[in-house]
PDB file of C-alpha atoms in Angstrom:
ATOM      1  CA  ALA A   1     -23.551 -12.010 -42.819  1.00 45.00           C
ATOM      2  CA  ALA A   2     -23.930 -12.356 -38.892  1.00 44.00           C
ATOM      3  CA  ALA A   3     -20.912 -13.909 -38.971  1.00 46.00           C
ATOM      4  CA  GLY A   4     -19.257 -11.414 -40.701  1.00 49.00           C
ATOM      5  CA  THR A   5     -20.706  -8.936 -38.204  1.00 46.00           C
ATOM      6  CA  ARG A   6     -19.921 -10.500 -35.179  1.00 46.00           C
ATOM      7  CA  LEU A   7     -16.226 -11.178 -36.324  1.00 48.00           C
ATOM      8  CA  ALA A   8     -16.320  -7.014 -36.983  1.00 48.00           C
ATOM      9  CA  LEU A   9     -17.373  -6.734 -33.324  1.00 46.00           C
ATOM     10  CA  GLN A  10     -14.517  -8.894 -31.988  1.00 49.00           C
ATOM     11  CA  LEU A  11     -11.884  -6.956 -33.859  1.00 49.00           C
ATOM     12  CA  LEU A  12     -13.236  -3.811 -32.586  1.00 48.00           C
ATOM     13  CA  ILE A  13     -13.524  -5.050 -29.377  1.00 46.00           C
ATOM     14  CA  ILE A  14      -9.866  -6.565 -29.310  1.00 46.00           C
ATOM     15  CA  ASN A  15      -8.541  -3.158 -31.322  1.00 48.00           C
ATOM     16  CA  ASP A  16     -10.276  -1.336 -28.024  1.00 48.00           C
ATOM     17  CA  PHE A  17      -9.120  -3.455 -25.686  1.00 46.00           C
ATOM     18  CA  LYS A  18      -5.001  -3.096 -27.071  1.00 46.00           C
ATOM     19  CA  LEU A  19      -5.448   1.003 -26.975  1.00 43.00           C
ATOM     20  CA  TYR A  20      -6.792   0.736 -23.426  1.00 43.00           C
ATOM     21  CA  SER A  21      -3.984  -1.708 -22.360  1.00 44.00           C
ATOM     22  CA  TYR A  22      -1.732   0.450 -23.147  1.00 41.00           C
ATOM     23  CA  GLN A  23      -3.142   4.042 -21.778  1.00 40.00           C
ATOM     24  CA  ASN A  24      -4.108   2.364 -18.558  1.00 42.00           C
ATOM     25  CA  ARG A  25      -1.851  -0.246 -17.844  1.00 41.00           C
ATOM     26  CA  TYR A  26       0.566   2.104 -16.160  1.00 39.00           C
ATOM     27  CA  HIS A  27      -1.378   5.677 -16.001  1.00 39.00           C
ATOM     28  CA  ASN A  28       1.059   6.687 -19.008  1.00 43.00           C
ATOM     29  CA  THR A  29       0.824  10.421 -19.821  1.00 39.00           C
ATOM     30  CA  GLN A  30       3.123  10.545 -23.059  1.00 44.00           C
ATOM     31  CA  PRO A  31       2.388  11.526 -26.423  1.00 41.00           C
ATOM     32  CA  MET A  32      -0.134   8.491 -28.329  1.00 45.00           C
ATOM     33  CA  SER A  33       0.791   9.372 -31.906  1.00 51.00           C
ATOM     34  CA  ARG A  34       3.866   6.573 -32.395  1.00 54.00           C
ATOM     35  CA  ILE A  35       1.676   3.914 -30.151  1.00 52.00           C
ATOM     36  CA  ASN A  36      -1.389   4.810 -31.901  1.00 54.00           C
ATOM     37  CA  GLU A  37       0.409   3.839 -35.447  1.00 57.00           C
ATOM     38  CA  LEU A  38       2.021   0.781 -34.224  1.00 58.00           C
ATOM     39  CA  ILE A  39      -1.553  -0.706 -32.176  1.00 54.00           C
ATOM     40  CA  ASP A  40      -4.469   0.676 -34.339  1.00 56.00           C
ATOM     41  CA  GLY A  41      -3.611  -1.504 -37.172  1.00 57.00           C
ATOM     42  CA  SER A  42      -3.879   1.558 -39.576  1.00 63.00           C
ATOM     43  CA  GLN A  43      -0.036   0.436 -41.202  1.00 68.00           C
ATOM     44  CA  LEU A  44      -2.074  -2.922 -42.094  1.00 78.00           C
ATOM     45  CA  THR A  45      -4.394  -0.865 -44.608  1.00 84.00           C
ATOM     46  CA  HIS A  46      -1.894  -1.767 -47.839  1.00 85.00           C
ATOM     47  CA  HIS A  47      -1.296  -5.278 -46.558  1.00 88.00           C
ATOM     48  CA  LEU A  48      -5.124  -5.988 -45.909  1.00 89.00           C
ATOM     49  CA  ILE A  49      -5.958  -4.453 -49.699  1.00 89.00           C
ATOM     50  CA  SER A  50      -3.140  -6.783 -51.128  1.00 89.00           C
ATOM     51  CA  ALA A  51      -4.176  -9.498 -49.471  1.00 90.00           C
ATOM     52  CA  LYS A  52      -7.982  -9.492 -50.194  1.00 89.00           C
ATOM     53  CA  GLY A  53      -9.020 -11.678 -53.174  1.00 84.00           C
ATOM     54  CA  ARG A  54      -5.599 -12.939 -53.068  1.00 91.00           C
ATOM     55  CA  SER A  55      -5.433 -16.746 -53.748  1.00 93.00           C
ATOM     56  CA  VAL A  56      -4.033 -19.218 -50.697  1.00 94.00           C
ATOM     57  CA  ALA A  57      -0.995 -20.302 -52.534  1.00 94.00           C
ATOM     58  CA  THR A  58       0.340 -16.470 -53.193  1.00 94.00           C
ATOM     59  CA  LEU A  59       0.116 -15.798 -49.772  1.00 95.00           C
ATOM     60  CA  PRO A  60       3.249 -16.743 -47.954  1.00 95.00           C
ATOM     61  CA  THR A  61       4.968 -13.977 -50.060  1.00 94.00           C
ATOM     62  CA  LEU A  62       2.554 -11.571 -48.710  1.00 94.00           C
ATOM     63  CA  ILE A  63       2.917 -12.463 -45.081  1.00 95.00           C
ATOM     64  CA  SER A  64       7.004 -12.640 -44.873  1.00 95.00           C
ATOM     65  CA  MET A  65       6.501  -9.023 -46.539  1.00 94.00           C
ATOM     66  CA  ILE A  66       4.432  -8.424 -43.682  1.00 94.00           C
ATOM     67  CA  LEU A  67       6.194 -10.373 -40.969  1.00 95.00           C
ATOM     68  CA  SER A  68       9.457  -8.001 -42.332  1.00 95.00           C
ATOM     69  CA  ASP A  69       7.654  -4.500 -42.450  1.00 93.00           C
ATOM     70  CA  PRO A  70       9.736  -2.297 -39.243  1.00 89.00           C
ATOM     71  CA  ASN A  71       6.157  -0.601 -39.046  1.00 88.00           C
ATOM     72  CA  THR A  72       3.581  -3.005 -38.619  1.00 90.00           C
ATOM     73  CA  TYR A  73       3.176  -5.188 -35.196  1.00 91.00           C
ATOM     74  CA  VAL A  74      -0.056  -6.375 -34.820  1.00 90.00           C
ATOM     75  CA  PHE A  75      -1.832  -8.779 -37.320  1.00 92.00           C
ATOM     76  CA  GLY A  76      -4.986  -9.738 -35.852  1.00 89.00           C
ATOM     77  CA  GLU A  77      -6.914  -8.047 -39.284  1.00 90.00           C
ATOM     78  CA  ILE A  78      -4.674 -10.264 -41.510  1.00 93.00           C
ATOM     79  CA  LEU A  79      -5.526 -13.236 -39.666  1.00 93.00           C
ATOM     80  CA  ALA A  80      -9.262 -12.373 -39.435  1.00 91.00           C
ATOM     81  CA  LEU A  81      -9.300 -12.690 -43.652  1.00 94.00           C
ATOM     82  CA  GLU A  82     -11.077 -15.661 -44.982  1.00 94.00           C
ATOM     83  CA  ASN A  83      -8.606 -16.769 -47.207  1.00 95.00           C
ATOM     84  CA  VAL A  84      -5.970 -16.586 -44.932  1.00 95.00           C
ATOM     85  CA  GLN A  85      -7.830 -18.495 -42.406  1.00 95.00           C
ATOM     86  CA  LYS A  86      -8.015 -21.243 -45.350  1.00 95.00           C
ATOM     87  CA  MET A  87      -4.279 -21.749 -44.871  1.00 96.00           C
ATOM     88  CA  SER A  88      -4.596 -23.451 -42.003  1.00 94.00           C
ATOM     89  CA  SER A  89      -6.197 -26.057 -43.593  1.00 94.00           C
ATOM     90  CA  SER A  90      -4.139 -26.529 -46.849  1.00 94.00           C
ATOM     91  CA  GLU A  91      -2.611 -29.377 -48.080  1.00 94.00           C
ATOM     92  CA  ASP A  92       0.686 -27.524 -48.844  1.00 95.00           C
ATOM     93  CA  GLU A  93       2.919 -27.456 -45.669  1.00 95.00           C
ATOM     94  CA  SER A  94       4.531 -25.000 -46.802  1.00 94.00           C
ATOM     95  CA  ILE A  95       1.723 -22.994 -46.388  1.00 95.00           C
ATOM     96  CA  ARG A  96       0.433 -23.920 -43.396  1.00 96.00           C
ATOM     97  CA  GLN A  97       3.889 -23.237 -41.835  1.00 96.00           C
ATOM     98  CA  TYR A  98       3.752 -19.667 -42.900  1.00 96.00           C
ATOM     99  CA  PHE A  99       0.236 -19.411 -41.195  1.00 96.00           C
ATOM    100  CA  GLN A 100       1.655 -20.726 -38.001  1.00 97.00           C
ATOM    101  CA  LEU A 101       4.432 -17.959 -38.369  1.00 97.00           C
ATOM    102  CA  LEU A 102       1.997 -15.499 -38.437  1.00 96.00           C
ATOM    103  CA  GLU A 103       0.077 -16.693 -35.289  1.00 96.00           C
ATOM    104  CA  ILE A 104       3.200 -16.662 -33.689  1.00 97.00           C
ATOM    105  CA  PHE A 105       3.959 -13.242 -34.596  1.00 96.00           C
ATOM    106  CA  ALA A 106       0.605 -12.078 -33.403  1.00 95.00           C
ATOM    107  CA  TYR A 107       0.086 -14.135 -30.556  1.00 94.00           C
ATOM    108  CA  GLY A 108       3.424 -15.801 -29.619  1.00 95.00           C
ATOM    109  CA  THR A 109       6.954 -15.051 -28.585  1.00 96.00           C
ATOM    110  CA  TYR A 110      10.330 -15.766 -29.654  1.00 97.00           C
ATOM    111  CA  THR A 111      10.321 -19.013 -27.350  1.00 96.00           C
ATOM    112  CA  ASP A 112       7.053 -20.060 -28.708  1.00 96.00           C
ATOM    113  CA  TYR A 113       8.750 -20.017 -32.654  1.00 97.00           C
ATOM    114  CA  LYS A 114      11.971 -21.465 -31.481  1.00 95.00           C
ATOM    115  CA  GLU A 115       9.592 -24.956 -30.010  1.00 95.00           C
ATOM    116  CA  SER A 116       7.836 -24.737 -33.374  1.00 94.00           C
ATOM    117  CA  GLY A 117      10.449 -25.882 -35.414  1.00 91.00           C
ATOM    118  CA  LEU A 118       9.393 -23.517 -38.358  1.00 94.00           C
ATOM    119  CA  PRO A 119      11.657 -22.486 -40.951  1.00 91.00           C
ATOM    120  CA  PRO A 120      14.387 -19.643 -40.472  1.00 94.00           C
ATOM    121  CA  LEU A 121      13.367 -16.273 -40.108  1.00 96.00           C
ATOM    122  CA  SER A 122      15.297 -13.390 -42.081  1.00 96.00           C
ATOM    123  CA  GLU A 123      16.883 -10.942 -40.129  1.00 96.00           C
ATOM    124  CA  ALA A 124      14.127  -8.593 -40.055  1.00 96.00           C
ATOM    125  CA  GLN A 125      11.106 -11.329 -38.722  1.00 97.00           C
ATOM    126  CA  ASP A 126      14.247 -12.324 -36.237  1.00 97.00           C
ATOM    127  CA  LEU A 127      14.147  -8.540 -34.724  1.00 96.00           C
ATOM    128  CA  LYS A 128      10.582  -7.873 -34.612  1.00 96.00           C
ATOM    129  CA  LEU A 129       9.815 -11.245 -33.083  1.00 97.00           C
ATOM    130  CA  LYS A 130      12.235 -10.560 -30.411  1.00 97.00           C
ATOM    131  CA  GLN A 131      10.652  -7.131 -29.911  1.00 96.00           C
ATOM    132  CA  LEU A 132       7.121  -8.447 -29.599  1.00 96.00           C
ATOM    133  CA  THR A 133       8.326 -11.202 -27.153  1.00 97.00           C
ATOM    134  CA  ILE A 134      10.202  -8.139 -24.598  1.00 97.00           C
ATOM    135  CA  ALA A 135       6.547  -6.032 -25.150  1.00 95.00           C
ATOM    136  CA  ALA A 136       4.467  -9.459 -24.063  1.00 95.00           C
ATOM    137  CA  LEU A 137       7.190  -9.709 -21.586  1.00 96.00           C
ATOM    138  CA  ALA A 138       6.662  -5.683 -20.148  1.00 95.00           C
ATOM    139  CA  ALA A 139       2.445  -6.621 -20.474  1.00 91.00           C
ATOM    140  CA  GLN A 140       3.275  -9.085 -17.222  1.00 90.00           C
ATOM    141  CA  LYS A 141       6.494  -7.792 -15.306  1.00 92.00           C
ATOM    142  CA  ARG A 142       6.879  -4.159 -14.054  1.00 93.00           C
ATOM    143  CA  THR A 143      10.277  -5.057 -13.783  1.00 96.00           C
ATOM    144  CA  ILE A 144      12.202  -8.028 -15.720  1.00 96.00           C
ATOM    145  CA  PRO A 145      15.487  -9.170 -14.789  1.00 96.00           C
ATOM    146  CA  TYR A 146      18.151  -9.452 -17.545  1.00 96.00           C
ATOM    147  CA  SER A 147      18.266 -13.082 -17.022  1.00 96.00           C
ATOM    148  CA  LEU A 148      15.130 -13.973 -18.197  1.00 97.00           C
ATOM    149  CA  LEU A 149      15.134 -11.484 -21.421  1.00 97.00           C
ATOM    150  CA  LEU A 150      18.215 -13.434 -22.243  1.00 96.00           C
ATOM    151  CA  ASP A 151      16.933 -16.686 -21.803  1.00 96.00           C
ATOM    152  CA  SER A 152      13.605 -15.905 -23.513  1.00 96.00           C
ATOM    153  CA  LEU A 153      15.274 -14.530 -26.529  1.00 97.00           C
ATOM    154  CA  ASN A 154      17.833 -17.055 -26.836  1.00 94.00           C
ATOM    155  CA  ILE A 155      20.821 -14.351 -26.529  1.00 95.00           C
ATOM    156  CA  GLU A 156      24.025 -14.716 -24.992  1.00 91.00           C
ATOM    157  CA  ASN A 157      25.583 -11.209 -25.310  1.00 92.00           C
ATOM    158  CA  LEU A 158      24.409  -8.527 -22.921  1.00 94.00           C
ATOM    159  CA  ARG A 159      25.527  -5.778 -25.054  1.00 94.00           C
ATOM    160  CA  GLU A 160      23.250  -7.082 -27.636  1.00 95.00           C
ATOM    161  CA  LEU A 161      20.256  -7.527 -25.452  1.00 96.00           C
ATOM    162  CA  GLU A 162      20.583  -3.798 -23.865  1.00 95.00           C
ATOM    163  CA  ASP A 163      21.003  -2.938 -27.750  1.00 95.00           C
ATOM    164  CA  LEU A 164      17.597  -4.723 -28.355  1.00 96.00           C
ATOM    165  CA  ILE A 165      15.986  -2.913 -25.604  1.00 96.00           C
ATOM    166  CA  ILE A 166      16.935   0.390 -26.578  1.00 95.00           C
ATOM    167  CA  GLU A 167      15.954  -0.387 -30.001  1.00 93.00           C
ATOM    168  CA  CYS A 168      12.173  -1.195 -28.700  1.00 94.00           C
ATOM    169  CA  ILE A 169      11.831   1.948 -26.794  1.00 93.00           C
ATOM    170  CA  TYR A 170      13.274   3.812 -30.029  1.00 90.00           C
ATOM    171  CA  GLN A 171      10.360   2.406 -31.653  1.00 88.00           C
ATOM    172  CA  GLY A 172       7.810   3.103 -29.510  1.00 89.00           C
ATOM    173  CA  LEU A 173       7.289  -0.762 -28.253  1.00 92.00           C
ATOM    174  CA  ILE A 174       7.875  -0.027 -24.631  1.00 93.00           C
ATOM    175  CA  GLU A 175       8.977   2.754 -22.171  1.00 92.00           C
ATOM    176  CA  GLY A 176      11.346   2.395 -19.575  1.00 93.00           C
ATOM    177  CA  LYS A 177      14.843   2.558 -18.374  1.00 93.00           C
ATOM    178  CA  LEU A 178      17.618  -0.291 -18.225  1.00 94.00           C
ATOM    179  CA  ASP A 179      18.785  -0.645 -14.459  1.00 94.00           C
ATOM    180  CA  GLN A 180      22.428  -2.048 -15.311  1.00 92.00           C
ATOM    181  CA  GLU A 181      23.612  -2.075 -11.849  1.00 93.00           C
ATOM    182  CA  LYS A 182      20.599  -4.185 -10.901  1.00 94.00           C
ATOM    183  CA  GLN A 183      20.669  -6.263 -14.123  1.00 95.00           C
ATOM    184  CA  GLN A 184      17.043  -5.600 -15.095  1.00 95.00           C
ATOM    185  CA  LEU A 185      14.506  -3.514 -17.286  1.00 96.00           C
ATOM    186  CA  GLU A 186      12.100  -1.413 -15.494  1.00 96.00           C
ATOM    187  CA  ILE A 187       8.722  -0.920 -17.639  1.00 95.00           C
ATOM    188  CA  ASP A 188       6.706   2.427 -17.654  1.00 93.00           C
ATOM    189  CA  CYS A 189       4.508   0.988 -20.212  1.00 91.00           C
ATOM    190  CA  THR A 190       3.801  -1.098 -23.464  1.00 91.00           C
ATOM    191  CA  ILE A 191       1.810  -1.758 -26.388  1.00 89.00           C
ATOM    192  CA  GLY A 192      -1.167  -4.205 -26.243  1.00 86.00           C
ATOM    193  CA  ARG A 193      -0.526  -6.719 -28.741  1.00 88.00           C
ATOM    194  CA  ASP A 194      -3.099  -8.977 -30.691  1.00 90.00           C
ATOM    195  CA  VAL A 195      -5.812 -10.969 -28.791  1.00 87.00           C
ATOM    196  CA  ARG A 196      -7.044 -14.418 -29.741  1.00 85.00           C
ATOM    197  CA  ILE A 197     -10.462 -14.824 -30.251  1.00 82.00           C
ATOM    198  CA  GLU A 198     -10.890 -17.856 -27.492  1.00 83.00           C
ATOM    199  CA  ASP A 199      -9.377 -15.265 -24.879  1.00 83.00           C
ATOM    200  CA  ILE A 200     -12.344 -12.839 -25.524  1.00 85.00           C
ATOM    201  CA  ASP A 201     -14.632 -14.432 -22.792  1.00 88.00           C
ATOM    202  CA  SER A 202     -11.691 -14.426 -20.065  1.00 86.00           C
ATOM    203  CA  MET A 203     -11.061 -10.805 -20.879  1.00 82.00           C
ATOM    204  CA  ILE A 204     -14.693 -10.267 -20.220  1.00 89.00           C
ATOM    205  CA  ASN A 205     -14.871 -12.059 -17.220  1.00 90.00           C
ATOM    206  CA  THR A 206     -11.643 -10.061 -16.038  1.00 87.00           C
ATOM    207  CA  LEU A 207     -13.135  -6.619 -17.083  1.00 89.00           C
ATOM    208  CA  SER A 208     -16.314  -7.746 -14.885  1.00 92.00           C
ATOM    209  CA  THR A 209     -14.121  -8.481 -12.241  1.00 92.00           C
ATOM    210  CA  TRP A 210     -12.451  -5.368 -11.973  1.00 91.00           C
ATOM    211  CA  LYS A 211     -15.685  -3.354 -12.814  1.00 92.00           C
ATOM    212  CA  ASP A 212     -17.127  -5.273  -9.571  1.00 93.00           C
ATOM    213  CA  LYS A 213     -14.242  -4.568  -7.643  1.00 93.00           C
ATOM    214  CA  SER A 214     -14.306  -0.645  -9.129  1.00 94.00           C
ATOM    215  CA  GLN A 215     -17.800  -0.591  -8.058  1.00 93.00           C
ATOM    216  CA  VAL A 216     -16.948  -1.979  -3.812  1.00 94.00           C
ATOM    217  CA  LEU A 217     -14.040   0.827  -4.088  1.00 94.00           C
ATOM    218  CA  LEU A 218     -16.377   3.774  -5.532  1.00 93.00           C
ATOM    219  CA  GLU A 219     -18.939   3.298  -2.830  1.00 93.00           C
ATOM    220  CA  GLU A 220     -16.480   3.025  -0.374  1.00 94.00           C
ATOM    221  CA  ILE A 221     -14.830   6.490  -1.327  1.00 95.00           C
ATOM    222  CA  ASN A 222     -19.024   7.773  -1.644  1.00 94.00           C
ATOM    223  CA  LEU A 223     -19.120   6.917   2.042  1.00 93.00           C
ATOM    224  CA  LYS A 224     -16.231   8.382   2.934  1.00 93.00           C
ATOM    225  CA  ILE A 225     -16.901  11.655   1.360  1.00 94.00           C
ATOM    226  CA  MET A 226     -20.465  11.746   3.044  1.00 93.00           C
ATOM    227  CA  HIS A 227     -18.948  10.968   6.128  1.00 92.00           C
ATOM    228  CA  ALA A 228     -16.206  13.727   5.636  1.00 93.00           C
ATOM    229  CA  GLN A 229     -19.279  16.284   4.745  1.00 92.00           C
ATOM    230  CA  THR A 230     -21.099  15.504   7.838  1.00 92.00           C
ATOM    231  CA  GLU A 231     -18.019  16.320   9.985  1.00 92.00           C
ATOM    232  CA  ASP A 232     -17.591  19.138   7.910  1.00 92.00           C
ATOM    233  CA  GLU A 233     -20.869  20.648   8.646  1.00 91.00           C
ATOM    234  CA  GLN A 234     -20.603  19.632  12.466  1.00 92.00           C
ATOM    235  CA  ILE A 235     -17.656  21.807  12.443  1.00 93.00           C
ATOM    236  CA  LYS A 236     -19.134  24.479  10.527  1.00 91.00           C
ATOM    237  CA  SER A 237     -22.173  24.671  12.958  1.00 90.00           C
ATOM    238  CA  GLN A 238     -19.677  24.550  16.639  1.00 91.00           C
ATOM    239  CA  LYS A 239     -17.881  27.136  14.547  1.00 91.00           C
ATOM    240  CA  GLU A 240     -21.555  29.477  14.059  1.00 89.00           C
ATOM    241  CA  ALA A 241     -22.241  28.711  17.855  1.00 90.00           C
ATOM    242  CA  PHE A 242     -18.727  29.469  19.163  1.00 91.00           C
ATOM    243  CA  GLU A 243     -19.176  33.106  17.222  1.00 88.00           C
ATOM    244  CA  LYS A 244     -22.612  33.793  18.187  1.00 87.00           C
ATOM    245  CA  ASN A 245     -21.851  33.161  21.873  1.00 88.00           C
ATOM    246  CA  LEU A 246     -18.289  35.363  21.531  1.00 86.00           C
ATOM    247  CA  GLU A 247     -20.541  37.861  19.963  1.00 86.00           C
ATOM    248  CA  GLU A 248     -22.881  37.675  22.943  1.00 84.00           C
ATOM    249  CA  LYS A 249     -20.073  38.032  25.346  1.00 84.00           C
ATOM    250  CA  LYS A 250     -18.773  40.797  23.673  1.00 82.00           C
ATOM    251  CA  GLY A 251     -22.160  42.408  24.033  1.00 81.00           C
ATOM    252  CA  VAL A 252     -22.204  42.179  27.957  1.00 82.00           C
ATOM    253  CA  ILE A 253     -18.343  42.994  27.925  1.00 82.00           C
ATOM    254  CA  LYS A 254     -19.724  46.603  26.213  1.00 79.00           C
ATOM    255  CA  THR A 255     -22.626  47.024  28.333  1.00 81.00           C
ATOM    256  CA  SER A 256     -21.112  46.733  31.375  1.00 78.00           C
ATOM    257  CA  LEU A 257     -18.182  48.877  30.344  1.00 77.00           C
ATOM    258  CA  ALA A 258     -21.046  51.532  29.179  1.00 74.00           C
ATOM    259  CA  GLU A 259     -22.840  51.315  32.897  1.00 68.00           C
ATOM    260  CA  GLU A 260     -19.556  51.478  34.612  1.00 65.00           C
ATOM    261  CA  PRO A 261     -19.132  55.746  35.035  1.00 65.00           C
ATOM    262  CA  GLU A 262     -22.559  56.071  35.742  1.00 62.00           C
ATOM    263  CA  GLN A 263     -22.185  53.741  38.355  1.00 62.00           C
ATOM    264  CA  GLN A 264     -18.516  55.095  39.787  1.00 61.00           C
ATOM    265  CA  MET A 265     -20.955  58.539  40.170  1.00 63.00           C
ATOM    266  CA  MET A 266     -23.400  57.094  41.609  1.00 62.00           C
ATOM    267  CA  MET A 267     -20.999  55.843  44.289  1.00 59.00           C
ATOM    268  CA  ASP A 268     -19.148  58.933  44.578  1.00 58.00           C
ATOM    269  CA  GLN A 269     -22.631  60.506  45.616  1.00 60.00           C
ATOM    270  CA  ASP A 270     -23.330  58.023  48.178  1.00 57.00           C
ATOM    271  CA  PHE A 271     -19.656  58.598  49.461  1.00 52.00           C
ATOM    272  CA  HIS A 272     -20.286  62.268  50.118  1.00 54.00           C
ATOM    273  CA  PHE A 273     -24.029  61.883  51.842  1.00 52.00           C
ATOM    274  CA  MET A 274     -22.661  59.185  54.149  1.00 52.00           C
ATOM    275  CA  ASP A 275     -19.399  61.389  55.225  1.00 52.00           C
ATOM    276  CA  PRO A 276     -19.505  62.127  59.103  1.00 56.00           C
ATOM    277  CA  SER A 277     -17.075  64.969  58.850  1.00 55.00           C
ATOM    278  CA  ARG A 278     -19.919  67.102  56.663  1.00 52.00           C
ATOM    279  CA  GLY A 279     -23.433  68.483  57.914  1.00 51.00           C
ATOM    280  CA  PRO A 280     -26.338  67.237  57.326  1.00 51.00           C
ATOM    281  CA  ARG A 281     -26.632  67.985  54.197  1.00 50.00           C
ATOM    282  CA  GLY A 282     -22.881  67.126  53.390  1.00 47.00           C
ATOM    283  CA  ARG A 283     -21.410  70.287  54.307  1.00 49.00           C
ATOM    284  CA  LYS A 284     -18.625  70.616  56.970  1.00 49.00           C
ATOM    285  CA  GLY A 285     -20.239  72.952  59.880  1.00 47.00           C
ATOM    286  CA  ARG A 286     -18.869  76.325  61.384  1.00 48.00           C
ATOM    287  CA  LYS A 287     -16.348  75.474  64.428  1.00 47.00           C
ATOM    288  CA  GLY A 288     -17.586  76.873  67.893  1.00 48.00           C
ATOM    289  CA  ARG A 289     -20.667  78.078  66.136  1.00 48.00           C
ATOM    290  CA  ASN A 290     -23.252  77.335  68.693  1.00 50.00           C
ATOM    291  CA  LYS A 291     -20.788  78.384  71.870  1.00 49.00           C
ATOM    292  CA  HIS A 292     -22.080  80.986  74.569  1.00 48.00           C
ATOM    293  CA  ARG A 293     -20.225  84.067  75.607  1.00 49.00           C
ATOM    294  CA  HIS A 294     -18.906  84.022  79.026  1.00 48.00           C
ATOM    295  CA  MET A 295     -19.500  87.548  80.583  1.00 44.00           C
TER     296      MET A 295
END
């Protein structure tokens, strides 16, 4: 029971990672309906029901059907079944070969298949493995040269390669565009493929490293925010002090302007009293008023 629980948790981690890798690798904002269908394992449901309880000897036929299914691109749940795992230790070489083939479709590439010496694939299986290989390359590179694709897929015809890429885009395995001038495929996003159980520790280490770097970056951002807030408060204080000083200056000027007419009036009065052409009371005397008359 404990082993079953551990396996269930591992599968949960794997499925979450496959979805995470699609959603976050290139920050894609496209609708997720099609990609969810491809990676959430829902297409495997009826295959899983068929596989459970089957004898090892009858599994190769079912696996061949699964590998040919155009709507099934993840195989981890099938590989996790106890009877499927028993195929790897079967005395029948053909049964072991089907298990190896299932592993290649789950984790490998077309090159792995060519080097394995396994029996020929059907046309549908050959197409699917090439599509999965393109998805695997797209997870590693943002830009994939045609030359690498041709070599990895064992294709010599450029038109055939471009048709295959277009089919991958149509199926929702990748999103990107063909650059025929530069002879390359530019990737926007791709599906996440199955993850080996033994790779989970490495994934955890990678995610832990990413978390630590993100924490450092977050702390730096917080420091910059605090610095910006401090500067903003200083600017506000300076602005308030300037406005207060400005209002005080305005008050002084208004007071000065209000007192100016009264000062002008006082200056005019002083001028009248100081005028020598006027009498002691500021009025002019009568000319010849104090002269004597001669007899």
